[in-house]
Amino acid sequence: MNMAEKENDREDETMDVLKKVPVREQDPQQRAHNFEEVCYGYNQEEAQAEAARCLKCKNARCVSGCPVSIDIPAFIREVEAGNFEEASQIISASSTLPSVCGRVCPQESQCEGQCVRGVRGEPISIGKLERFVADWGREHGVVPKGAEVKNGHKVAVIGSGPAGLTCAGDLARLGYDVTIFEALHEPGGVLTYGIPEFRLPKSGVVQPEIENVKKLGVTIETDTIIGKTVTIDELMDEEGYEAVFIGSGAGLPKFMGIPGENANGVFSANEYLTRSNLMKAFRDDYDTPIVAGKKVAVVGGGNVAMDAARTALRLGADVHVVYRRSEAELPARVEEVHHAKEEGVVFNLLTNPVEILADEKGWVRGMVVRKMELGEPDASGRRRPVEIPGSDYEIEVDTVIMSLGTSPNPLIASTTEGLDIDRRKCIVARAEDGETSRPGVFAGGDAVTGAATVILAMEAGKHGAKGIHEYLSGNHDTEK
């Protein structure tokens, strides 16, 4: 081989190292008509090849980008070496929901966004590797390690979403006797009712992760509405719980307040996705009470909007996403927007609804929208949308799904003496340990911040568990 050929081989090898191992996905034309998982993930060979791209940094920036501080270089080293069980235990020491996180976390703006390999090439596919390891662990019966001895303390956790499950799992590992109280008939919170099957399979991924939390010793009681079935005061004063963590999420939908918004066929994204998930609208053998619609407009541009749009598409609708800013300002993950476009969702950008039109029977028949242009940045840093006078036009739709965010249900705060809330009805809690204004009561996740991501709720759950442990161990610093 001459020098030129050797140089070409070296360049090819360098280019391979700089690029991610591609991940296999279901064909867009097929997946637009089914609820099967879109991304297939890595197989063993692909995972090891991707792990080999890691630079093995001594001061790994990726760890600082992970809200739950997984030892990313350590688990990737084990993947490269083929030690998948060890990799699984490394991840589970920090994350209660690794199979979930590998699928739905915005890694591009967190761990992968900090990856040094990404400076010159493409960052390591940390999320896809986490998914591979977690799925391998589930398929091979790897169970997270729990506490060997109980410490005699009893803690209640409200809500079985990502914040509650994480808090409960961390406390159980420390030896606490933990019970989760869930309002709905199935545990999982947003993981079960808010994220579609094609992005997060329920029986294959969510339920096994919840079972792993139970295997740590956590009890889950469903159909229990805190503030109605039982109050926090009763849990602490009559049932012997020494501390409570509130991870009840934010399930109260927001609307625009425009004319016609009360017409039949107008949903919140929260209701639409809950009906689809909990009532199994994605299965042909279930008769789910959901108005699928033939011409659907989804108002909003976040991940929940993408989930609602792609669900409506799979239920047979022609779907438009109506968003008042440009594509550059879309808050949804780039991957989710890309998948939605591939599947046939149409984006009406720089467009804002001003009225919903109804027929003589009160059902949606159309929507009046107004064109927008971008002005100066607002408090969020995104350019503020400004109306263009005289630009109104009508679009024909029979269903409107409002995806404008959610806020916490005020029930818990209104039935708990001494629990402070802010002007957004969110519980006031200290970020570093979840401490609220009520002694012994801690909170975190969407109930505190308003609607956010799964991984940020998990981070809050970890902080809450730490705060409760310090409180019940007598190491709690009320002045920090």
Tab-separated table of C-alpha atoms in Angstrom:
chain	number	residue	atom	x	y	z
A	1	MET	CA	0.000	0.000	0.000
A	2	ASN	CA	1.455	3.379	-0.998
A	3	MET	CA	1.517	6.476	1.195
A	4	ALA	CA	-1.534	8.057	-0.460
A	5	GLU	CA	-3.631	4.936	0.165
A	6	LYS	CA	-2.531	4.835	3.814
A	7	GLU	CA	-3.483	8.501	4.218
A	8	ASN	CA	-6.915	7.845	2.685
A	9	ASP	CA	-7.490	4.930	5.063
A	10	ARG	CA	-6.507	7.135	7.995
A	11	GLU	CA	-8.930	9.852	6.864
A	12	ASP	CA	-11.746	7.286	6.474
A	13	GLU	CA	-11.056	5.952	9.969
A	14	THR	CA	-11.051	9.499	11.396
A	15	MET	CA	-14.336	10.306	9.701
A	16	ASP	CA	-15.898	7.136	11.154
A	17	VAL	CA	-14.798	8.104	14.655
A	18	LEU	CA	-16.226	11.595	14.234
A	19	LYS	CA	-19.670	10.302	13.241
A	20	LYS	CA	-22.235	8.529	15.373
A	21	VAL	CA	-23.117	4.922	14.646
A	22	PRO	CA	-26.496	5.340	12.898
A	23	VAL	CA	-29.551	4.161	14.810
A	24	ARG	CA	-32.188	2.077	13.067
A	25	GLU	CA	-35.730	3.448	12.837
A	26	GLN	CA	-39.094	2.285	11.547
A	27	ASP	CA	-39.885	3.585	8.048
A	28	PRO	CA	-41.856	6.884	8.240
A	29	GLN	CA	-44.555	5.725	5.833
A	30	GLN	CA	-45.210	2.624	7.925
A	31	ARG	CA	-44.975	4.150	11.394
A	32	ALA	CA	-47.427	6.956	10.502
A	33	HIS	CA	-50.114	4.247	10.605
A	34	ASN	CA	-49.120	2.314	13.725
A	35	PHE	CA	-48.200	2.902	17.372
A	36	GLU	CA	-45.094	0.701	17.388
A	37	GLU	CA	-41.880	2.252	18.642
A	38	VAL	CA	-40.225	4.542	16.087
A	39	CYS	CA	-36.594	4.038	17.118
A	40	TYR	CA	-35.215	0.495	17.320
A	41	GLY	CA	-32.086	1.436	19.261
A	42	TYR	CA	-28.651	-0.185	19.062
A	43	ASN	CA	-27.860	-3.871	18.986
A	44	GLN	CA	-24.816	-5.192	20.857
A	45	GLU	CA	-22.363	-4.691	17.995
A	46	GLU	CA	-23.587	-1.147	17.293
A	47	ALA	CA	-23.481	-0.203	20.977
A	48	GLN	CA	-19.896	-1.389	21.388
A	49	ALA	CA	-18.839	0.441	18.220
A	50	GLU	CA	-20.457	3.663	19.446
A	51	ALA	CA	-18.905	3.259	22.910
A	52	ALA	CA	-15.479	2.910	21.291
A	53	ARG	CA	-15.798	6.490	19.987
A	54	CYS	CA	-15.655	7.827	23.571
A	55	LEU	CA	-12.489	9.831	24.361
A	56	LYS	CA	-12.486	8.626	28.008
A	57	CYS	CA	-12.032	12.150	29.352
A	58	LYS	CA	-10.545	12.413	32.860
A	59	ASN	CA	-12.731	15.391	33.747
A	60	ALA	CA	-15.815	14.347	31.811
A	61	ARG	CA	-18.055	17.301	31.016
A	62	CYS	CA	-20.896	14.959	30.054
A	63	VAL	CA	-21.443	14.052	33.722
A	64	SER	CA	-21.954	17.700	34.667
A	65	GLY	CA	-24.540	17.907	31.874
A	66	CYS	CA	-26.556	15.013	33.337
A	67	PRO	CA	-29.219	16.199	35.844
A	68	VAL	CA	-28.979	12.907	37.782
A	69	SER	CA	-25.152	12.696	37.549
A	70	ILE	CA	-24.756	9.245	35.970
A	71	ASP	CA	-21.094	8.161	35.766
A	72	ILE	CA	-21.241	8.237	31.977
A	73	PRO	CA	-17.571	7.449	31.156
A	74	ALA	CA	-17.640	4.449	33.519
A	75	PHE	CA	-20.731	2.851	32.008
A	76	ILE	CA	-19.529	3.532	28.454
A	77	ARG	CA	-16.207	1.824	29.238
A	78	GLU	CA	-18.107	-1.248	30.381
A	79	VAL	CA	-20.239	-1.221	27.225
A	80	GLU	CA	-17.146	-1.103	25.025
A	81	ALA	CA	-15.699	-4.051	26.967
A	82	GLY	CA	-18.959	-5.993	26.692
A	83	ASN	CA	-19.629	-5.895	30.454
A	84	PHE	CA	-23.287	-4.945	30.109
A	85	GLU	CA	-24.414	-6.079	33.562
A	86	GLU	CA	-21.777	-3.911	35.215
A	87	ALA	CA	-22.787	-0.997	32.964
A	88	SER	CA	-26.404	-1.525	34.064
A	89	GLN	CA	-25.511	-1.393	37.764
A	90	ILE	CA	-23.464	1.798	37.249
A	91	ILE	CA	-26.428	3.531	35.618
A	92	SER	CA	-29.026	2.249	38.098
A	93	ALA	CA	-26.970	3.593	41.004
A	94	SER	CA	-27.897	7.104	39.782
A	95	SER	CA	-31.022	6.663	37.654
A	96	THR	CA	-34.272	4.958	38.644
A	97	LEU	CA	-35.649	5.074	35.074
A	98	PRO	CA	-32.788	4.399	32.618
A	99	SER	CA	-34.881	2.819	29.834
A	100	VAL	CA	-37.209	5.826	29.961
A	101	CYS	CA	-34.392	8.383	30.028
A	102	GLY	CA	-32.617	6.731	27.114
A	103	ARG	CA	-35.750	7.349	25.049
A	104	VAL	CA	-37.198	10.697	26.080
A	105	CYS	CA	-34.448	12.837	27.653
A	106	PRO	CA	-33.179	15.842	25.653
A	107	GLN	CA	-29.596	14.558	25.619
A	108	GLU	CA	-28.630	16.979	22.864
A	109	SER	CA	-28.914	19.881	25.298
A	110	GLN	CA	-27.580	18.013	28.338
A	111	CYS	CA	-24.944	15.243	28.458
A	112	GLU	CA	-24.373	15.060	24.701
A	113	GLY	CA	-24.328	18.837	24.498
A	114	GLN	CA	-21.269	18.804	26.787
A	115	CYS	CA	-19.480	15.909	25.041
A	116	VAL	CA	-15.886	16.788	24.040
A	117	ARG	CA	-16.099	14.442	21.040
A	118	GLY	CA	-18.778	16.792	19.728
A	119	VAL	CA	-16.331	19.713	19.458
A	120	ARG	CA	-14.876	18.401	16.183
A	121	GLY	CA	-17.410	15.771	15.229
A	122	GLU	CA	-20.680	14.313	16.448
A	123	PRO	CA	-21.062	13.731	20.208
A	124	ILE	CA	-21.322	10.235	21.612
A	125	SER	CA	-24.890	8.871	21.469
A	126	ILE	CA	-25.061	8.698	25.257
A	127	GLY	CA	-28.851	8.393	25.319
A	128	LYS	CA	-28.917	5.502	22.850
A	129	LEU	CA	-26.177	3.730	24.833
A	130	GLU	CA	-28.114	4.216	28.070
A	131	ARG	CA	-31.195	2.788	26.382
A	132	PHE	CA	-29.225	-0.231	25.115
A	133	VAL	CA	-27.785	-0.969	28.575
A	134	ALA	CA	-31.118	-0.547	30.366
A	135	ASP	CA	-32.968	-2.702	27.831
A	136	TRP	CA	-30.243	-5.358	28.038
A	137	GLY	CA	-30.541	-5.340	31.825
A	138	ARG	CA	-34.310	-5.765	31.667
A	139	GLU	CA	-34.091	-8.597	29.127
A	140	HIS	CA	-31.447	-10.393	31.225
A	141	GLY	CA	-33.147	-9.982	34.594
A	142	VAL	CA	-30.702	-7.478	36.110
A	143	VAL	CA	-32.313	-5.999	39.230
A	144	PRO	CA	-31.108	-2.773	40.924
A	145	LYS	CA	-29.530	-3.246	44.335
A	146	GLY	CA	-31.647	-2.182	47.305
A	147	ALA	CA	-30.987	-1.654	50.982
A	148	GLU	CA	-29.896	-4.676	53.030
A	149	VAL	CA	-31.494	-3.352	56.231
A	150	LYS	CA	-34.534	-1.094	56.827
A	151	ASN	CA	-33.891	1.999	58.974
A	152	GLY	CA	-37.339	2.111	60.604
A	153	HIS	CA	-38.490	5.430	59.097
A	154	LYS	CA	-41.710	5.736	57.117
A	155	VAL	CA	-42.081	8.166	54.182
A	156	ALA	CA	-45.037	8.945	51.892
A	157	VAL	CA	-44.563	9.999	48.258
A	158	ILE	CA	-47.432	11.663	46.395
A	159	GLY	CA	-47.478	10.878	42.677
A	160	SER	CA	-45.881	8.018	40.768
A	161	GLY	CA	-44.442	10.065	37.923
A	162	PRO	CA	-40.696	10.529	37.332
A	163	ALA	CA	-40.185	12.770	40.397
A	164	GLY	CA	-42.078	10.463	42.753
A	165	LEU	CA	-40.553	7.235	41.447
A	166	THR	CA	-37.045	8.673	41.666
A	167	CYS	CA	-37.520	10.014	45.185
A	168	ALA	CA	-39.055	6.724	46.327
A	169	GLY	CA	-36.304	4.645	44.717
A	170	ASP	CA	-33.515	6.688	46.272
A	171	LEU	CA	-35.138	6.558	49.723
A	172	ALA	CA	-35.723	2.805	49.475
A	173	ARG	CA	-32.036	2.293	48.678
A	174	LEU	CA	-31.280	4.141	51.921
A	175	GLY	CA	-33.508	1.773	53.890
A	176	TYR	CA	-36.718	3.814	54.214
A	177	ASP	CA	-40.175	2.245	54.218
A	178	VAL	CA	-41.750	4.129	51.298
A	179	THR	CA	-45.335	4.200	50.021
A	180	ILE	CA	-46.303	6.021	46.821
A	181	PHE	CA	-49.881	7.321	46.549
A	182	GLU	CA	-51.156	7.628	42.968
A	183	ALA	CA	-54.472	9.303	42.019
A	184	LEU	CA	-55.050	7.303	38.823
A	185	HIS	CA	-55.605	3.557	38.483
A	186	GLU	CA	-52.220	2.933	36.858
A	187	PRO	CA	-48.864	4.186	38.199
A	188	GLY	CA	-46.322	6.089	36.115
A	189	GLY	CA	-47.794	9.575	35.870
A	190	VAL	CA	-46.801	11.313	32.660
A	191	LEU	CA	-44.788	8.246	31.615
A	192	THR	CA	-48.006	6.217	31.487
A	193	TYR	CA	-50.620	8.742	30.378
A	194	GLY	CA	-48.703	11.622	28.775
A	195	ILE	CA	-46.116	10.164	26.378
A	196	PRO	CA	-47.380	8.146	23.389
A	197	GLU	CA	-46.769	4.440	22.945
A	198	PHE	CA	-44.667	4.965	19.802
A	199	ARG	CA	-42.161	7.004	21.805
A	200	LEU	CA	-42.353	5.176	25.129
A	201	PRO	CA	-43.862	1.647	25.163
A	202	LYS	CA	-45.918	1.075	28.305
A	203	SER	CA	-45.800	-2.699	28.841
A	204	GLY	CA	-42.297	-3.108	27.418
A	205	VAL	CA	-40.534	-0.177	29.110
A	206	VAL	CA	-42.562	1.840	31.642
A	207	GLN	CA	-44.121	-1.025	33.600
A	208	PRO	CA	-40.840	-2.958	34.044
A	209	GLU	CA	-39.123	0.204	35.313
A	210	ILE	CA	-41.936	0.694	37.840
A	211	GLU	CA	-41.598	-2.969	38.862
A	212	ASN	CA	-37.895	-2.367	39.530
A	213	VAL	CA	-38.855	0.428	41.939
A	214	LYS	CA	-41.211	-1.996	43.695
A	215	LYS	CA	-38.379	-4.538	43.921
A	216	LEU	CA	-36.448	-1.974	45.952
A	217	GLY	CA	-39.218	-2.337	48.553
A	218	VAL	CA	-41.525	0.536	47.518
A	219	THR	CA	-45.309	0.077	47.871
A	220	ILE	CA	-47.618	1.816	45.368
A	221	GLU	CA	-51.259	2.541	46.248
A	222	THR	CA	-53.355	3.645	43.252
A	223	ASP	CA	-56.773	5.366	43.137
A	224	THR	CA	-55.775	7.531	46.095
A	225	ILE	CA	-56.342	11.269	45.686
A	226	ILE	CA	-54.342	13.211	48.253
A	227	GLY	CA	-56.513	16.067	49.492
A	228	LYS	CA	-59.662	14.054	48.918
A	229	THR	CA	-59.175	10.358	49.782
A	230	VAL	CA	-56.725	11.341	52.509
A	231	THR	CA	-54.893	14.563	53.409
A	232	ILE	CA	-51.224	15.149	54.100
A	233	ASP	CA	-52.148	16.006	57.706
A	234	GLU	CA	-53.827	12.616	58.092
A	235	LEU	CA	-50.846	10.804	56.557
A	236	MET	CA	-48.491	12.434	59.053
A	237	ASP	CA	-50.698	12.682	62.165
A	238	GLU	CA	-52.731	9.469	61.913
A	239	GLU	CA	-50.828	7.053	59.665
A	240	GLY	CA	-47.340	7.584	61.010
A	241	TYR	CA	-45.521	8.997	57.986
A	242	GLU	CA	-42.589	11.081	59.236
A	243	ALA	CA	-42.029	12.938	55.959
A	244	VAL	CA	-43.903	13.480	52.705
A	245	PHE	CA	-42.619	14.203	49.198
A	246	ILE	CA	-45.071	15.868	46.802
A	247	GLY	CA	-44.361	14.874	43.199
A	248	SER	CA	-47.906	15.260	41.925
A	249	GLY	CA	-46.951	16.883	38.620
A	250	ALA	CA	-48.827	19.539	36.695
A	251	GLY	CA	-51.938	18.160	35.066
A	252	LEU	CA	-54.166	21.232	34.905
A	253	PRO	CA	-54.284	22.387	31.246
A	254	LYS	CA	-54.011	25.960	30.017
A	255	PHE	CA	-56.190	27.477	27.293
A	256	MET	CA	-55.994	30.648	25.192
A	257	GLY	CA	-59.284	32.244	26.214
A	258	ILE	CA	-60.312	32.906	22.604
A	259	PRO	CA	-63.915	32.834	21.306
A	260	GLY	CA	-65.239	29.349	20.532
A	261	GLU	CA	-62.791	27.524	22.777
A	262	ASN	CA	-65.669	25.709	24.534
A	263	ALA	CA	-66.901	24.103	21.303
A	264	ASN	CA	-67.229	20.329	21.036
A	265	GLY	CA	-64.034	18.915	19.565
A	266	VAL	CA	-61.639	21.183	21.482
A	267	PHE	CA	-59.281	19.209	23.725
A	268	SER	CA	-56.308	19.937	25.903
A	269	ALA	CA	-53.302	17.888	24.802
A	270	ASN	CA	-53.239	16.464	28.319
A	271	GLU	CA	-56.765	15.048	27.991
A	272	TYR	CA	-56.212	13.846	24.431
A	273	LEU	CA	-53.029	11.945	25.274
A	274	THR	CA	-54.459	10.564	28.523
A	275	ARG	CA	-57.484	9.144	26.720
A	276	SER	CA	-55.241	7.625	24.074
A	277	ASN	CA	-52.798	6.087	26.536
A	278	LEU	CA	-54.884	4.965	29.526
A	279	MET	CA	-57.866	3.891	27.419
A	280	LYS	CA	-55.686	2.146	24.833
A	281	ALA	CA	-56.789	4.099	21.747
A	282	PHE	CA	-53.625	2.805	20.080
A	283	ARG	CA	-55.003	-0.755	20.128
A	284	ASP	CA	-57.495	-2.019	17.534
A	285	ASP	CA	-59.232	-4.233	20.099
A	286	TYR	CA	-60.193	-1.302	22.372
A	287	ASP	CA	-63.266	0.890	21.842
A	288	THR	CA	-61.823	4.099	23.266
A	289	PRO	CA	-64.097	7.142	23.816
A	290	ILE	CA	-61.951	9.614	21.929
A	291	VAL	CA	-62.926	11.866	19.028
A	292	ALA	CA	-60.067	11.152	16.660
A	293	GLY	CA	-60.968	13.844	14.121
A	294	LYS	CA	-60.237	13.928	10.412
A	295	LYS	CA	-58.750	17.431	10.207
A	296	VAL	CA	-56.864	18.286	13.381
A	297	ALA	CA	-55.043	21.444	14.439
A	298	VAL	CA	-52.584	21.198	17.328
A	299	VAL	CA	-51.837	24.615	18.851
A	300	GLY	CA	-48.341	24.829	20.364
A	301	GLY	CA	-44.770	23.845	19.558
A	302	GLY	CA	-43.391	21.803	22.456
A	303	ASN	CA	-42.774	18.082	22.844
A	304	VAL	CA	-46.340	17.552	24.070
A	305	ALA	CA	-47.643	19.253	20.918
A	306	MET	CA	-45.535	16.888	18.791
A	307	ASP	CA	-46.865	13.923	20.775
A	308	ALA	CA	-50.475	15.033	20.281
A	309	ALA	CA	-49.968	15.744	16.574
A	310	ARG	CA	-48.297	12.412	15.891
A	311	THR	CA	-50.978	10.572	17.890
A	312	ALA	CA	-53.786	12.253	15.915
A	313	LEU	CA	-51.979	11.368	12.687
A	314	ARG	CA	-51.857	7.701	13.682
A	315	LEU	CA	-55.565	7.790	14.516
A	316	GLY	CA	-56.222	8.744	10.897
A	317	ALA	CA	-56.242	12.548	10.840
A	318	ASP	CA	-54.753	15.146	8.533
A	319	VAL	CA	-52.746	17.139	11.107
A	320	HIS	CA	-51.449	20.719	11.214
A	321	VAL	CA	-49.289	22.165	13.994
A	322	VAL	CA	-50.140	25.843	14.496
A	323	TYR	CA	-47.317	27.770	16.167
A	324	ARG	CA	-46.902	31.508	16.556
A	325	ARG	CA	-43.113	31.655	16.158
A	326	SER	CA	-40.739	30.283	13.501
A	327	GLU	CA	-39.154	26.830	13.386
A	328	ALA	CA	-35.986	28.156	15.029
A	329	GLU	CA	-37.989	28.950	18.175
A	330	LEU	CA	-39.842	25.623	18.409
A	331	PRO	CA	-39.267	24.355	21.970
A	332	ALA	CA	-39.724	20.698	20.962
A	333	ARG	CA	-36.698	18.460	20.494
A	334	VAL	CA	-35.248	18.620	16.984
A	335	GLU	CA	-35.631	14.840	16.707
A	336	GLU	CA	-39.352	15.029	17.489
A	337	VAL	CA	-39.961	17.791	14.926
A	338	HIS	CA	-37.973	15.816	12.333
A	339	HIS	CA	-40.001	12.664	12.998
A	340	ALA	CA	-43.292	14.579	12.831
A	341	LYS	CA	-42.378	16.074	9.457
A	342	GLU	CA	-41.239	12.707	8.106
A	343	GLU	CA	-44.598	11.212	9.058
A	344	GLY	CA	-46.625	13.909	7.321
A	345	VAL	CA	-47.505	16.494	9.986
A	346	VAL	CA	-47.801	19.967	8.390
A	347	PHE	CA	-46.400	22.991	10.253
A	348	ASN	CA	-48.247	26.323	10.048
A	349	LEU	CA	-45.539	28.560	11.525
A	350	LEU	CA	-45.795	32.261	12.423
A	351	THR	CA	-49.521	31.636	12.820
A	352	ASN	CA	-51.750	32.162	15.860
A	353	PRO	CA	-55.412	31.209	16.456
A	354	VAL	CA	-57.837	34.060	17.218
A	355	GLU	CA	-61.191	32.240	17.093
A	356	ILE	CA	-62.589	28.704	16.880
A	357	LEU	CA	-65.661	28.369	14.658
A	358	ALA	CA	-68.504	25.954	15.460
A	359	ASP	CA	-71.422	24.595	13.429
A	360	GLU	CA	-75.102	24.754	14.416
A	361	LYS	CA	-74.664	21.683	16.668
A	362	GLY	CA	-71.745	23.203	18.539
A	363	TRP	CA	-68.973	21.125	16.910
A	364	VAL	CA	-65.742	22.615	15.603
A	365	ARG	CA	-65.860	23.405	11.882
A	366	GLY	CA	-62.896	25.731	11.481
A	367	MET	CA	-60.401	28.096	13.066
A	368	VAL	CA	-59.562	31.725	12.299
A	369	VAL	CA	-55.804	32.314	12.488
A	370	ARG	CA	-53.639	35.408	12.199
A	371	LYS	CA	-50.202	35.675	10.620
A	372	MET	CA	-47.333	36.766	12.845
A	373	GLU	CA	-43.839	38.178	12.464
A	374	LEU	CA	-40.946	38.137	14.917
A	375	GLY	CA	-39.972	41.222	16.856
A	376	GLU	CA	-37.423	41.754	19.629
A	377	PRO	CA	-36.546	38.942	22.086
A	378	ASP	CA	-38.795	38.558	25.148
A	379	ALA	CA	-37.924	37.358	28.666
A	380	SER	CA	-37.421	33.782	27.393
A	381	GLY	CA	-34.721	34.952	24.966
A	382	ARG	CA	-36.851	34.018	21.973
A	383	ARG	CA	-38.011	36.690	19.525
A	384	ARG	CA	-41.474	37.928	20.439
A	385	PRO	CA	-44.262	37.208	17.926
A	386	VAL	CA	-46.067	40.320	16.664
A	387	GLU	CA	-49.440	40.258	14.897
A	388	ILE	CA	-49.690	41.346	11.260
A	389	PRO	CA	-52.872	43.454	10.961
A	390	GLY	CA	-55.409	42.330	8.368
A	391	SER	CA	-53.761	38.920	7.891
A	392	ASP	CA	-56.568	36.750	9.307
A	393	TYR	CA	-57.665	33.682	7.367
A	394	GLU	CA	-59.699	30.562	8.079
A	395	ILE	CA	-58.526	26.946	8.122
A	396	GLU	CA	-60.931	24.015	7.978
A	397	VAL	CA	-60.636	21.713	11.012
A	398	ASP	CA	-62.986	19.486	13.015
A	399	THR	CA	-60.753	19.036	16.074
A	400	VAL	CA	-58.471	21.450	17.949
A	401	ILE	CA	-55.908	20.258	20.497
A	402	MET	CA	-54.515	22.980	22.763
A	403	SER	CA	-50.945	22.266	23.853
A	404	LEU	CA	-50.089	25.418	25.781
A	405	GLY	CA	-48.592	23.973	28.938
A	406	THR	CA	-50.045	22.889	32.259
A	407	SER	CA	-50.081	23.999	35.883
A	408	PRO	CA	-50.389	22.063	39.159
A	409	ASN	CA	-53.786	21.056	40.498
A	410	PRO	CA	-54.440	23.265	43.571
A	411	LEU	CA	-56.110	20.448	45.565
A	412	ILE	CA	-53.064	19.450	47.649
A	413	ALA	CA	-52.076	23.021	48.493
A	414	SER	CA	-55.638	23.965	49.402
A	415	THR	CA	-55.984	21.042	51.832
A	416	THR	CA	-52.562	21.321	53.492
A	417	GLU	CA	-52.168	23.924	56.217
A	418	GLY	CA	-48.981	26.003	56.002
A	419	LEU	CA	-47.960	24.960	52.488
A	420	ASP	CA	-46.960	28.046	50.481
A	421	ILE	CA	-47.665	28.384	46.759
A	422	ASP	CA	-46.596	31.065	44.289
A	423	ARG	CA	-48.686	33.169	41.891
A	424	ARG	CA	-48.644	30.294	39.338
A	425	LYS	CA	-50.187	27.945	41.970
A	426	CYS	CA	-46.893	26.026	42.121
A	427	ILE	CA	-45.655	24.764	45.495
A	428	VAL	CA	-42.767	26.839	46.829
A	429	ALA	CA	-39.815	24.507	47.526
A	430	ARG	CA	-36.071	24.880	47.820
A	431	ALA	CA	-34.339	23.516	44.715
A	432	GLU	CA	-31.397	21.849	46.457
A	433	ASP	CA	-33.436	19.657	48.834
A	434	GLY	CA	-37.145	20.131	48.077
A	435	GLU	CA	-37.941	21.677	51.479
A	436	THR	CA	-41.300	23.487	51.609
A	437	SER	CA	-42.761	25.921	54.139
A	438	ARG	CA	-44.376	23.000	55.969
A	439	PRO	CA	-41.997	21.034	58.260
A	440	GLY	CA	-41.513	17.465	57.072
A	441	VAL	CA	-43.094	18.152	53.683
A	442	PHE	CA	-40.884	18.244	50.590
A	443	ALA	CA	-41.774	18.756	46.935
A	444	GLY	CA	-40.255	18.678	43.470
A	445	GLY	CA	-40.860	18.307	39.753
A	446	ASP	CA	-43.705	19.903	37.822
A	447	ALA	CA	-45.683	20.585	41.019
A	448	VAL	CA	-42.935	23.089	41.877
A	449	THR	CA	-41.623	24.296	38.513
A	450	GLY	CA	-44.633	23.904	36.256
A	451	ALA	CA	-44.445	21.599	33.244
A	452	ALA	CA	-40.853	20.566	32.450
A	453	THR	CA	-38.941	17.475	31.272
A	454	VAL	CA	-38.859	13.953	32.702
A	455	ILE	CA	-35.184	14.190	33.608
A	456	LEU	CA	-35.585	17.508	35.457
A	457	ALA	CA	-38.408	15.952	37.474
A	458	MET	CA	-36.094	13.043	38.269
A	459	GLU	CA	-33.395	15.468	39.397
A	460	ALA	CA	-35.925	17.119	41.718
A	461	GLY	CA	-36.902	13.696	43.047
A	462	LYS	CA	-33.259	12.962	43.892
A	463	HIS	CA	-32.910	16.301	45.667
A	464	GLY	CA	-36.114	15.616	47.598
A	465	ALA	CA	-34.855	12.212	48.723
A	466	LYS	CA	-31.604	13.808	49.871
A	467	GLY	CA	-33.527	16.488	51.782
A	468	ILE	CA	-35.780	13.936	53.476
A	469	HIS	CA	-32.801	11.766	54.420
A	470	GLU	CA	-31.032	14.757	56.008
A	471	TYR	CA	-34.248	15.804	57.772
A	472	LEU	CA	-34.926	12.371	59.264
A	473	SER	CA	-31.250	11.789	60.078
A	474	GLY	CA	-31.076	15.003	62.090
A	475	ASN	CA	-28.619	16.608	59.657
A	476	HIS	CA	-31.111	19.046	58.161
A	477	ASP	CA	-29.877	22.619	57.790
A	478	THR	CA	-32.867	24.959	57.784
A	479	GLU	CA	-30.652	27.988	57.062
A	480	LYS	CA	-28.954	26.780	53.897
